[in-house]
Amino acid sequence: MNNSLEQERAKFALEKIKDWGEKGSEEYYRYIAQLPVMIRNNGLGQSLVFLLAKKKAPCKEIYDAINEWLVNKRKVCKNVGNDNKISLIELLINGDRVQYSHAQQETLAFFNWLKMFADAFLKRENE
């Protein structure tokens, strides 16, 4: 049975939310909610560099999820070398505009599912 792209996004997002739900849910929720706005305002490349600069969870794990989705699952960004973090960013800033736009749109579509599952499953202070 072949799953649709939306089903694949949902499945991967749910896996990540389940993993992160066992950790500091509040922080993960905050970054998941804020990152799509950051991507729309600043672009995917700058947003990824922001996540990498933080170096710790949840930013590192959210970056790793985006990297895994774009490179391994969707194969939007190809030819990634040994250092996936640097290579993904290099591909985005040195690649063509079509690839960059595709990667950005795919990331935003993935975050739609992350946000829905975060709303449903991650604990927040005001609950």
Short mmCIF file of C-alpha atoms in Angstrom, two decimals, residues 42-119:
data_model
loop_
_atom_site.label_atom_id
_atom_site.label_comp_id
_atom_site.label_asym_id
_atom_site.label_seq_id
_atom_site.Cartn_x
_atom_site.Cartn_y
_atom_site.Cartn_z
CA ASN A 42 13.60 35.15 7.19
CA GLY A 43 13.76 32.16 4.88
CA LEU A 44 14.58 28.52 5.50
CA GLY A 45 18.37 28.94 5.39
CA GLN A 46 18.51 31.60 8.10
CA SER A 47 16.03 29.68 10.23
CA LEU A 48 18.14 26.53 10.04
CA VAL A 49 21.27 28.47 11.01
CA PHE A 50 19.35 29.87 14.00
CA LEU A 51 18.52 26.32 15.12
CA LEU A 52 22.11 25.18 14.67
CA ALA A 53 23.43 28.13 16.66
CA LYS A 54 21.42 27.02 19.70
CA LYS A 55 23.30 23.66 19.73
CA LYS A 56 21.05 21.97 22.32
CA ALA A 57 17.62 20.39 22.46
CA PRO A 58 15.05 21.23 21.35
CA CYS A 59 16.68 23.26 18.55
CA LYS A 60 19.19 20.59 17.59
CA GLU A 61 16.53 17.90 17.47
CA ILE A 62 14.14 20.06 15.46
CA TYR A 63 16.96 20.82 13.01
CA ASP A 64 17.77 17.11 12.79
CA ALA A 65 14.11 16.33 12.04
CA ILE A 66 14.01 18.90 9.22
CA ASN A 67 17.28 17.55 7.86
CA GLU A 68 16.04 13.97 8.01
CA TRP A 69 12.77 14.91 6.32
CA LEU A 70 14.32 16.94 3.50
CA VAL A 71 17.33 14.74 2.84
CA ASN A 72 16.39 11.16 3.75
CA LYS A 73 12.62 10.98 3.53
CA ARG A 74 11.65 13.43 0.77
CA LYS A 75 15.04 13.69 -0.92
CA VAL A 76 14.39 17.35 -1.69
CA CYS A 77 18.03 18.17 -1.00
CA LYS A 78 20.40 15.68 -2.59
CA ASN A 79 24.16 15.25 -2.71
CA VAL A 80 24.55 15.82 1.01
CA GLY A 81 28.07 14.94 2.12
CA ASN A 82 29.40 13.48 5.35
CA ASP A 83 28.51 16.51 7.47
CA ASN A 84 24.77 16.72 6.81
CA LYS A 85 24.29 19.87 8.88
CA ILE A 86 26.75 21.99 6.93
CA SER A 87 25.97 20.38 3.60
CA LEU A 88 22.21 20.94 3.89
CA ILE A 89 22.71 24.64 4.53
CA GLU A 90 25.31 24.88 1.76
CA LEU A 91 22.91 23.20 -0.66
CA LEU A 92 20.19 25.67 0.25
CA ILE A 93 22.30 28.79 -0.11
CA ASN A 94 24.33 27.62 -3.12
CA GLY A 95 21.60 25.69 -4.89
CA ASP A 96 19.09 27.09 -7.33
CA ARG A 97 16.00 29.03 -6.33
CA VAL A 98 13.66 26.19 -7.32
CA GLN A 99 15.33 23.73 -4.93
CA TYR A 100 15.37 26.32 -2.13
CA SER A 101 11.67 27.12 -2.62
CA HIS A 102 10.77 23.45 -2.76
CA ALA A 103 12.70 22.75 0.45
CA GLN A 104 11.07 25.71 2.19
CA GLN A 105 7.54 24.72 1.12
CA GLU A 106 8.14 21.11 2.10
CA THR A 107 9.42 22.20 5.52
CA LEU A 108 6.35 24.39 6.08
CA ALA A 109 4.05 21.52 5.05
CA PHE A 110 5.87 19.23 7.49
CA PHE A 111 5.48 21.84 10.24
CA ASN A 112 1.73 21.96 9.66
CA TRP A 113 1.62 18.38 10.91
CA LEU A 114 4.14 18.97 13.69
CA LYS A 115 2.05 21.88 14.97
CA MET A 116 -1.20 19.89 14.89
CA PHE A 117 0.36 16.98 16.79
CA ALA A 118 2.11 19.35 19.21
CA ASP A 119 -1.27 20.96 19.97
#
